[in-house]
mmCIF file of C-alpha atoms in Angstrom:
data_model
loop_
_atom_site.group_PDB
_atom_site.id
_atom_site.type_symbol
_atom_site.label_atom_id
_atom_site.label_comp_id
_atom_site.label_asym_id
_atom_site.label_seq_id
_atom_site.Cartn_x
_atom_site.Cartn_y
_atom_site.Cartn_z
ATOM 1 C CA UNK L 1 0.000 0.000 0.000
ATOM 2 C CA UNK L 2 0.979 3.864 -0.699
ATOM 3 C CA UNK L 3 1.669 3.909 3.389
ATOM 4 C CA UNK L 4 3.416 1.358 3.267
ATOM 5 C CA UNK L 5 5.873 2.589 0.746
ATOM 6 C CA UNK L 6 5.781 5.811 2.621
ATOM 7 C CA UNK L 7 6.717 3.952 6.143
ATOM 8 C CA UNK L 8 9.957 2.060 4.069
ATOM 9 C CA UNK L 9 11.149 5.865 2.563
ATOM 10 C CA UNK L 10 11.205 6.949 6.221
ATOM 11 C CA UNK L 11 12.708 3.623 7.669
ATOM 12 C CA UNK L 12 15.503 4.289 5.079
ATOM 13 C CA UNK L 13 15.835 7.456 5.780
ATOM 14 C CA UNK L 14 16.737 6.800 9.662
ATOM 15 C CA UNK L 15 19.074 4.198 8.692
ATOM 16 C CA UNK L 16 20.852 6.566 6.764
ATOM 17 C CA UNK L 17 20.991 9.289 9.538
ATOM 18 C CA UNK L 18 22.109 6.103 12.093
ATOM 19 C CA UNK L 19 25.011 5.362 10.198
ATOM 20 C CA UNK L 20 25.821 8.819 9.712
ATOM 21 C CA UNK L 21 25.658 9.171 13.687
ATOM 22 C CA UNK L 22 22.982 11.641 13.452
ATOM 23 C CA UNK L 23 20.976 10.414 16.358
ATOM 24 C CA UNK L 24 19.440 14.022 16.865
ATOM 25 C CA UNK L 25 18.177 14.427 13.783
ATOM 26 C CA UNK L 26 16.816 10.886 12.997
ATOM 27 C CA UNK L 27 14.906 11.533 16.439
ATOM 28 C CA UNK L 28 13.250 14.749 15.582
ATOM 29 C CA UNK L 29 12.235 12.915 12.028
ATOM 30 C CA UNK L 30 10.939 10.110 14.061
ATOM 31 C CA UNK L 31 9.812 12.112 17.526
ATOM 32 C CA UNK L 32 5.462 11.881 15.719
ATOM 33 C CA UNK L 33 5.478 8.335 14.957
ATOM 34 C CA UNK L 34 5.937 5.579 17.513
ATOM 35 C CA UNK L 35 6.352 2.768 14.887
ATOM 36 C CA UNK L 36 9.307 5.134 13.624
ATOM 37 C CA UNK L 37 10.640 5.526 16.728
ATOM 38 C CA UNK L 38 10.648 2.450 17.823
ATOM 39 C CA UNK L 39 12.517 1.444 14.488
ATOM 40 C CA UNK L 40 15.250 3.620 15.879
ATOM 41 C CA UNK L 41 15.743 2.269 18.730
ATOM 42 C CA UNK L 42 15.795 -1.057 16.977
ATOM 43 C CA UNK L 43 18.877 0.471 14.923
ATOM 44 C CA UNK L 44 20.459 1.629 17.884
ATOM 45 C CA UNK L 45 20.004 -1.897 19.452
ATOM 46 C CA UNK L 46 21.575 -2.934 16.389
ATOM 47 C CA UNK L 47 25.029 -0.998 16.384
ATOM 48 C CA UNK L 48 24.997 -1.797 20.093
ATOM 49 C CA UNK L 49 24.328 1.678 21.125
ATOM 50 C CA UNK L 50 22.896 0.850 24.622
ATOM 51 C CA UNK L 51 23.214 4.341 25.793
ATOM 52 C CA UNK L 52 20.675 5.777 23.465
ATOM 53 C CA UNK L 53 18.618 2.899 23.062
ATOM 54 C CA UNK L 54 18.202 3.332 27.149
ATOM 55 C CA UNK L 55 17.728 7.097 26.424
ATOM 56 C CA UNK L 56 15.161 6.661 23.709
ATOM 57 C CA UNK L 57 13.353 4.213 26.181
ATOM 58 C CA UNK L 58 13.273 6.629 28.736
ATOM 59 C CA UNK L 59 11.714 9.514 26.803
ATOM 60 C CA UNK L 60 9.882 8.155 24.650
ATOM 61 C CA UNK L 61 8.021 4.911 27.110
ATOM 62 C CA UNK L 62 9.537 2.372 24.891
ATOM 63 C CA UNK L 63 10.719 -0.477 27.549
ATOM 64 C CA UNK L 64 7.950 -2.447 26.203
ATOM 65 C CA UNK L 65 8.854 -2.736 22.925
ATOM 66 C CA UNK L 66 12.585 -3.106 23.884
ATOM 67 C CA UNK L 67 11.824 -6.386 25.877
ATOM 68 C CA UNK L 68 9.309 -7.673 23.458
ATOM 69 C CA UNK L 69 12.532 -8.626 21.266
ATOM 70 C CA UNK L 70 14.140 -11.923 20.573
ATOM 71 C CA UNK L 71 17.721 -11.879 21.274
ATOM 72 C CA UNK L 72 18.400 -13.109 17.507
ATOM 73 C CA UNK L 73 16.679 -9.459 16.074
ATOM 74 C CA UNK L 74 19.942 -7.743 17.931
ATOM 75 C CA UNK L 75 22.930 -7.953 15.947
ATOM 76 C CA UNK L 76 26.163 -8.789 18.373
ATOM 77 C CA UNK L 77 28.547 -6.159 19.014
ATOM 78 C CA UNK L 78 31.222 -8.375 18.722
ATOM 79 C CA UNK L 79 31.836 -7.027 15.103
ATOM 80 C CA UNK L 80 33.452 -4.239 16.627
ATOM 81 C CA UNK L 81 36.695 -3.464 18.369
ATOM 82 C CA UNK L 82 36.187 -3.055 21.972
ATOM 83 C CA UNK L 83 38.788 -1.491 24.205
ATOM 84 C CA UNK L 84 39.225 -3.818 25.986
ATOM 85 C CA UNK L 85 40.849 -5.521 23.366
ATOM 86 C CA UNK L 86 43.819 -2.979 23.546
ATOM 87 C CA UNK L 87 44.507 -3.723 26.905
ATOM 88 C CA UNK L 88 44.511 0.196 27.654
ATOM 89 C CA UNK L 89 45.434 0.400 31.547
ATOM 90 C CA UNK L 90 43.417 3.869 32.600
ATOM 91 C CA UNK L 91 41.285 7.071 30.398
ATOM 92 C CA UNK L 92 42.547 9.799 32.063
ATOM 93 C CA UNK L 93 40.054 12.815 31.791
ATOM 94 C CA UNK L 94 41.768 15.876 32.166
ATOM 95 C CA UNK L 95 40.032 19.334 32.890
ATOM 96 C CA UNK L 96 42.392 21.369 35.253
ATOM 97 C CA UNK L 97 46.232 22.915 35.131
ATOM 98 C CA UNK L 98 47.515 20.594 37.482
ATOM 99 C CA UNK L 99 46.229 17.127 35.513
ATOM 100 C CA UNK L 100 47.123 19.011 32.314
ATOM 101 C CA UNK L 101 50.931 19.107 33.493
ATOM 102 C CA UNK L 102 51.221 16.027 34.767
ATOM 103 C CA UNK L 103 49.397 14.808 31.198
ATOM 104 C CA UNK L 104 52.108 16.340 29.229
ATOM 105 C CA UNK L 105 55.040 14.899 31.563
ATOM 106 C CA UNK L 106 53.966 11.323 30.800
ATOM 107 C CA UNK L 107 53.280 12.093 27.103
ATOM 108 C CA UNK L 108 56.806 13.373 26.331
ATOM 109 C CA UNK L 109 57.823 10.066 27.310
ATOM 110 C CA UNK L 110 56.311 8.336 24.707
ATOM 111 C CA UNK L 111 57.813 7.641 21.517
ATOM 112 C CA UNK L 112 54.903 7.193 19.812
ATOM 113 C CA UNK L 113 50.897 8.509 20.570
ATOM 114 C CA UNK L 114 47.949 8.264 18.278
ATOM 115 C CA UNK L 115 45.594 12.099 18.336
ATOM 116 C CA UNK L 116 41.903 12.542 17.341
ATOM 117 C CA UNK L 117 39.980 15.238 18.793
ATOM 118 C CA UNK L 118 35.860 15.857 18.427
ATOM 119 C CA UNK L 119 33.936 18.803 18.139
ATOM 120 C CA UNK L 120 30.036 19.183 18.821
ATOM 121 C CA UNK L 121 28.542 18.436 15.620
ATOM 122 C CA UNK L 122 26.627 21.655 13.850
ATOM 123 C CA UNK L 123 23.390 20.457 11.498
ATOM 124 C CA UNK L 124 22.518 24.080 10.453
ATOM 125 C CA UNK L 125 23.538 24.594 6.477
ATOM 126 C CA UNK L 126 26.289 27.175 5.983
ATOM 127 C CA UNK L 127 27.118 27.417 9.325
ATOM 128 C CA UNK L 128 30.562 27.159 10.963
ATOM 129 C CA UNK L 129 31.671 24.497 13.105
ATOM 130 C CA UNK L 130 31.557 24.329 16.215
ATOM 131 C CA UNK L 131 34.810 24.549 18.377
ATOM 132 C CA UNK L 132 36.613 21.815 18.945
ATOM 133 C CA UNK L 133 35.481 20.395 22.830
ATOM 134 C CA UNK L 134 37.854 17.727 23.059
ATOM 135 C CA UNK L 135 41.615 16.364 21.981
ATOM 136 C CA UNK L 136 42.401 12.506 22.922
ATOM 137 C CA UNK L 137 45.947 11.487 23.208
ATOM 138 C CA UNK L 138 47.196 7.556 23.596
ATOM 139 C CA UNK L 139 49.934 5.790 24.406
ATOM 140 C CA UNK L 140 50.255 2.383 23.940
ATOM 141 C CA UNK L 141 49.120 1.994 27.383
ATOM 142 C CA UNK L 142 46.890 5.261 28.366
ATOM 143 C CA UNK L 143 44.787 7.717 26.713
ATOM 144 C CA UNK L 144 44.400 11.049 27.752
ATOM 145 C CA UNK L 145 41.150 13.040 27.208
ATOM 146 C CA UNK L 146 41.717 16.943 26.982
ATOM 147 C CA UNK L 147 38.836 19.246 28.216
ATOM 148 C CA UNK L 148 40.305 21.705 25.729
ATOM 149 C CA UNK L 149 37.240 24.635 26.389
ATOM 150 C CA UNK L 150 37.958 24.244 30.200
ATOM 151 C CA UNK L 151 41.403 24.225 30.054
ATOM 152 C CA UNK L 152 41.419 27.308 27.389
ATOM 153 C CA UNK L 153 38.736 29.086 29.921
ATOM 154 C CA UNK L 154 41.248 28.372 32.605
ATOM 155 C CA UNK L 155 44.571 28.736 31.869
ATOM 156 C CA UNK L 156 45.214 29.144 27.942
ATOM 157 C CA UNK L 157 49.241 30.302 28.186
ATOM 158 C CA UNK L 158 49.536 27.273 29.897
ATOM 159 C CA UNK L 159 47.831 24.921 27.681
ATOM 160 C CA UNK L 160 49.581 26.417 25.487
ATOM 161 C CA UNK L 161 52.926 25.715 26.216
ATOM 162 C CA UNK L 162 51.652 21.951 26.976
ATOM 163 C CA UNK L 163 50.802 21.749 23.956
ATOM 164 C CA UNK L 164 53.987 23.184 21.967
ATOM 165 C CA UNK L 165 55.664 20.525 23.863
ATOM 166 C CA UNK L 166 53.954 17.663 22.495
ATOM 167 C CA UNK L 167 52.886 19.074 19.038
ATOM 168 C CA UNK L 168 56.360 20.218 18.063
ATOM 169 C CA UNK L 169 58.763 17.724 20.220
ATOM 170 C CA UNK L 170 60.531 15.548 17.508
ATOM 171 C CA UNK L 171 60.879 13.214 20.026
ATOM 172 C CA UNK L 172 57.372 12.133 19.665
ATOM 173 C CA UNK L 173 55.828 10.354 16.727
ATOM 174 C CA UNK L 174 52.766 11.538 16.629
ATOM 175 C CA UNK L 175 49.941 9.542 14.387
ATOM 176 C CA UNK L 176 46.509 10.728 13.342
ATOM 177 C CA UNK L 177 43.960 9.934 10.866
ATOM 178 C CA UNK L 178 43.619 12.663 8.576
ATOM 179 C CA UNK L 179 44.986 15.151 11.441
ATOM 180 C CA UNK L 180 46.255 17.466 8.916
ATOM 181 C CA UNK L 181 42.443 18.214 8.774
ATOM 182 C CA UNK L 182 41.891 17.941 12.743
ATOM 183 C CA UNK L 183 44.652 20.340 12.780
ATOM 184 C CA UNK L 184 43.045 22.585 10.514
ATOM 185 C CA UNK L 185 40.127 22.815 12.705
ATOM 186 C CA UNK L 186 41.788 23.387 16.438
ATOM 187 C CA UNK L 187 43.832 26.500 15.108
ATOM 188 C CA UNK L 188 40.623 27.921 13.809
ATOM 189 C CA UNK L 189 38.971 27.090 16.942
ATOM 190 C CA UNK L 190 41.800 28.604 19.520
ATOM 191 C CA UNK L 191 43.682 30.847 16.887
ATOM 192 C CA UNK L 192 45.418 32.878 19.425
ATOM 193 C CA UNK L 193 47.141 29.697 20.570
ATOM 194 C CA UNK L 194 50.184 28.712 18.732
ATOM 195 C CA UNK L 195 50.371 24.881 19.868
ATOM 196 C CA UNK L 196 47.827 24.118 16.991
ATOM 197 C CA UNK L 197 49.998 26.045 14.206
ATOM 198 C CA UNK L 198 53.277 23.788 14.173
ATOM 199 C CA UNK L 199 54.064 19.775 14.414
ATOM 200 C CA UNK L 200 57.276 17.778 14.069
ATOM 201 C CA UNK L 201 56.570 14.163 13.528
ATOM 202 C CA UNK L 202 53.824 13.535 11.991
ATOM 203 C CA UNK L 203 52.578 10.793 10.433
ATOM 204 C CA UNK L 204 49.352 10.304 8.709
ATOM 205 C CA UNK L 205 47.780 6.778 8.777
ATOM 206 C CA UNK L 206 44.913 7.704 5.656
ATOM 207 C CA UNK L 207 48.201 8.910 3.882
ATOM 208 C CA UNK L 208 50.035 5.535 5.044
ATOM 209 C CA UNK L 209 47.584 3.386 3.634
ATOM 210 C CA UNK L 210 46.287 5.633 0.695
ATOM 211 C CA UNK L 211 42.973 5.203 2.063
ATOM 212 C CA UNK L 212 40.235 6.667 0.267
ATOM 213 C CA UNK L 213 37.084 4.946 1.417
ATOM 214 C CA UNK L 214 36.130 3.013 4.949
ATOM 215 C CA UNK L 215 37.589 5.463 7.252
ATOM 216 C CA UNK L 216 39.175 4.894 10.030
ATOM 217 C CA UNK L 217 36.998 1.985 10.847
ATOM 218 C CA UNK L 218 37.301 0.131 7.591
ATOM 219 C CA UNK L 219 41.250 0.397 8.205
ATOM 220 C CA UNK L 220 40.993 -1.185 11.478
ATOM 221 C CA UNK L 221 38.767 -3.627 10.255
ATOM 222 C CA UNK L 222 41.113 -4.427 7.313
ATOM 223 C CA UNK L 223 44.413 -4.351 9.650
ATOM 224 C CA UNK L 224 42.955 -5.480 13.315
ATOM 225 C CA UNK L 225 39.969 -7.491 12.057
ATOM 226 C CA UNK L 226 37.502 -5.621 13.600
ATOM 227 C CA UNK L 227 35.915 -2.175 12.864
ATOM 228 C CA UNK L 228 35.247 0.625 15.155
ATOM 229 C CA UNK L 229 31.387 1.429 16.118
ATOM 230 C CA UNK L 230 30.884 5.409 14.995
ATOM 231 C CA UNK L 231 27.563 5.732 16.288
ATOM 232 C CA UNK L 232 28.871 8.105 19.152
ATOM 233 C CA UNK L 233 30.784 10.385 16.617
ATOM 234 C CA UNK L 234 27.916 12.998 16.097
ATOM 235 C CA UNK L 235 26.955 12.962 20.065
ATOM 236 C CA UNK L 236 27.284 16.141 22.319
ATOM 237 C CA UNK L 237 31.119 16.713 22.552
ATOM 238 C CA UNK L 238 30.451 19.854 24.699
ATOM 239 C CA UNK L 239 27.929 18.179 27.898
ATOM 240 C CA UNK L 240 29.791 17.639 30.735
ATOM 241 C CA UNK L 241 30.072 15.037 32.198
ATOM 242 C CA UNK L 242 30.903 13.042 29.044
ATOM 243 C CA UNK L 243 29.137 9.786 29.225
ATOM 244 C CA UNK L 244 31.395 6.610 30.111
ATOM 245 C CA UNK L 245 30.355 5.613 26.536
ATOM 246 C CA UNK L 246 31.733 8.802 25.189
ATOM 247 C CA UNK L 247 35.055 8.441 26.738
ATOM 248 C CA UNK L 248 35.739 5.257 25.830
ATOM 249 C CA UNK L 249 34.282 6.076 22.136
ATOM 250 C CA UNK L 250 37.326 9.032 22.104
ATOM 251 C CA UNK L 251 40.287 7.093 23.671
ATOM 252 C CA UNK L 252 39.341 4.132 21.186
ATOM 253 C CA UNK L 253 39.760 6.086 18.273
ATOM 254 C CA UNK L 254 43.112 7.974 19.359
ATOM 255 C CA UNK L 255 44.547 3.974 21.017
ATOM 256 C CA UNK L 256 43.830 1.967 18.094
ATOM 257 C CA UNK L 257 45.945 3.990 15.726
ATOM 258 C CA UNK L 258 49.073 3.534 17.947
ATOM 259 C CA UNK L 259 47.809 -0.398 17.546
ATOM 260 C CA UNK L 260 47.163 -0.075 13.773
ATOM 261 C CA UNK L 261 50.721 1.192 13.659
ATOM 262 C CA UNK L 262 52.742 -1.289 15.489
ATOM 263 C CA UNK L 263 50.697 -4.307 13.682
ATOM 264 C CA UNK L 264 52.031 -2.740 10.161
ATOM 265 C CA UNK L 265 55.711 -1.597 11.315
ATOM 266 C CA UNK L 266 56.736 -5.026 10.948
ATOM 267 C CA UNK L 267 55.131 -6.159 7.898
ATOM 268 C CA UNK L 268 57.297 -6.133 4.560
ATOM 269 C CA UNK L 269 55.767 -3.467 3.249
ATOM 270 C CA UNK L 270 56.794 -0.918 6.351
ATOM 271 C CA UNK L 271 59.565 -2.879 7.774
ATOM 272 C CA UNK L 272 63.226 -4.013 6.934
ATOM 273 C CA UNK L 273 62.570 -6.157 4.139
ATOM 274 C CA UNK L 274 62.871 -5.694 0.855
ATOM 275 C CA UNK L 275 65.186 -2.724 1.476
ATOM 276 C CA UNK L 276 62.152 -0.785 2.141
ATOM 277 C CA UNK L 277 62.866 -0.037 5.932
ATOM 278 C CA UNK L 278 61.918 4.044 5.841
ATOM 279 C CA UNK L 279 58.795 3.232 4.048
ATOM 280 C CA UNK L 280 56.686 4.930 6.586
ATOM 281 C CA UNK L 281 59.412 7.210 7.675
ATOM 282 C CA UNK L 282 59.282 8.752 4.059
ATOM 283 C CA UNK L 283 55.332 9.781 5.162
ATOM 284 C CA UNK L 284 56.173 12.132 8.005
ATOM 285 C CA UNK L 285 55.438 15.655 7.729
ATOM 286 C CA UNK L 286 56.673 18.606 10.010
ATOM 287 C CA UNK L 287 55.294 22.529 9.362
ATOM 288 C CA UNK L 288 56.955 25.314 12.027
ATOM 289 C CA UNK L 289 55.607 28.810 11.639
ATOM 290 C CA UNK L 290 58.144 30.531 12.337
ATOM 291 C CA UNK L 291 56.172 34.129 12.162
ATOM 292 C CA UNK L 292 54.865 34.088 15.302
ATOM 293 C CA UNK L 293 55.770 34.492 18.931
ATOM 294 C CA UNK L 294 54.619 32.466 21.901
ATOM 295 C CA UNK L 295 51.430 34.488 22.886
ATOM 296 C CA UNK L 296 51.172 36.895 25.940
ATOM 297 C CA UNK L 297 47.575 36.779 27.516
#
């Protein structure tokens, strides 16, 4: 029937905006229709998104439905990489000078860290985005989350200089996927800092790996075996407290590139056979501006 056809165009619809991560708007499409919304919780059910299926349920009454189905109609989140898997030993949130410090002491130890950061997403057209809210930074062993709109309220000479220390250290190898772009966005967000305006050491995974479709998640499913779940990518960067599923969301994302990397350094391809040992090293990019001075605020 013609509602029938119209209830599938809307169905597709929300899948489309689910896989996009863009829970808020798929809810407002669905918020008048409780078949709709109930198919949206199904999809969130489906890329294991517990947190807003228990959110949905809550605002919208929809336990019911939720326990009415068969363990078989959820797909297993298995498919993706849990953290777990990377045996990460602590997620340090940091949101104050003295945490910030210590953060940076224990990162310019590393010799290598993977960096992501997330921004509140912004659904108006032609609009500018918003500012970034948060940086993640991993070892091998802990990630770091950066309250960067605190710590830029609080103190932003000293982030600052915490910053310039990591960014521009070329003691540090610092991976990212597409960062160059990430980049690009925290100097237009805090352009009177100067952290966000030079690197040493950087290496580019997407470059890496020539990757031009799958994102971050193919590559980890191509590499690791198992994909990462972006539903949380388009969530609220900027509420406080971040949600334990948030956290874990951003130090996965920064942690498994670090993994990603030490799984390929040995292959043939990025490794000391074939006499093609600075494969990767060849990949590393450095900018200094020069044409600035250390900011007085």
């Amino acid at each position: 029937s013609f509602r029938m056809l119209i209830i599938c165009i809307k169905r597709g619809s929300l899948k489309k905006l689910a896989e996009k991560g863009c829970w808020d708007v798929a809810e407002v499409r669905a918020k008048k229709d409780t078949k709709l919304m109930e198919y949206l919780v199904y999809l969130a059910m489906e890329a294991g998104y517990m947190e807003k299926v228990d959110e949905l349920c809550e605002r919208y009454s929809l336990e019911g439905y939720v326990n009415s189905l068969v363990p078989e109609e959820v797909m297993c989140q298995s498919d993706y990489l849990e953290l777990k898997k990377l045996i990460l030993e602590e997620i340090v949130w940091v949101d104050e000078i003295n945490g910030l410090l210590s953060a940076t002491s224990y990162i310019e130890a590393c010799k290598i860290i993977g960096v992501d950061c997330e921004w509140k997403p912004n659904y108006e057209k032609g609009s500018r985005p918003n500012k970034v809210a948060i940086i993640q930074i991993a070892s091998d062993k802990k990630a770091f989350i950066f309250d960067l709109i605190k710590l830029y309220e609080d103190d932003p000479k000293a982030l600052d200089c915490c910053f310039r220390r990591i960014m521009c250290s070329s003691n540090i190898l610092k991976l990212g996927y597409n960062l160059q772009c990430d980049l690009h966005q925290l100097s237009q967000s805090y352009g009177e800092l100067i952290c966000f305006q030079s690197y040493e050491m950087l290496l580019d995974i997407q470059k890496l790996f020539k990757e031009t479709t799958g994102g971050l998640s193919g590559l980890s499913k191509k590499i690791l075996g198992a994909g990462l779940n972006k539903t949380r990518r388009n969530s609220d960067w900027e509420q406080r407290p971040l949600s334990q599923n948030q956290k874990e969301y951003a130090a996965l994302d920064a942690a498994v590139l670090v993994h990603i990397f030490h799984h390929v350094r040995g292959q043939p391809q990025f490794g000391v056979n074939e006499g093609r040992q600075v494969e990767w090293k060849s990949h590393i990019v450095s900018r200094v501006n020069r044409a600035r001075s250390p900011i007085r605020f």
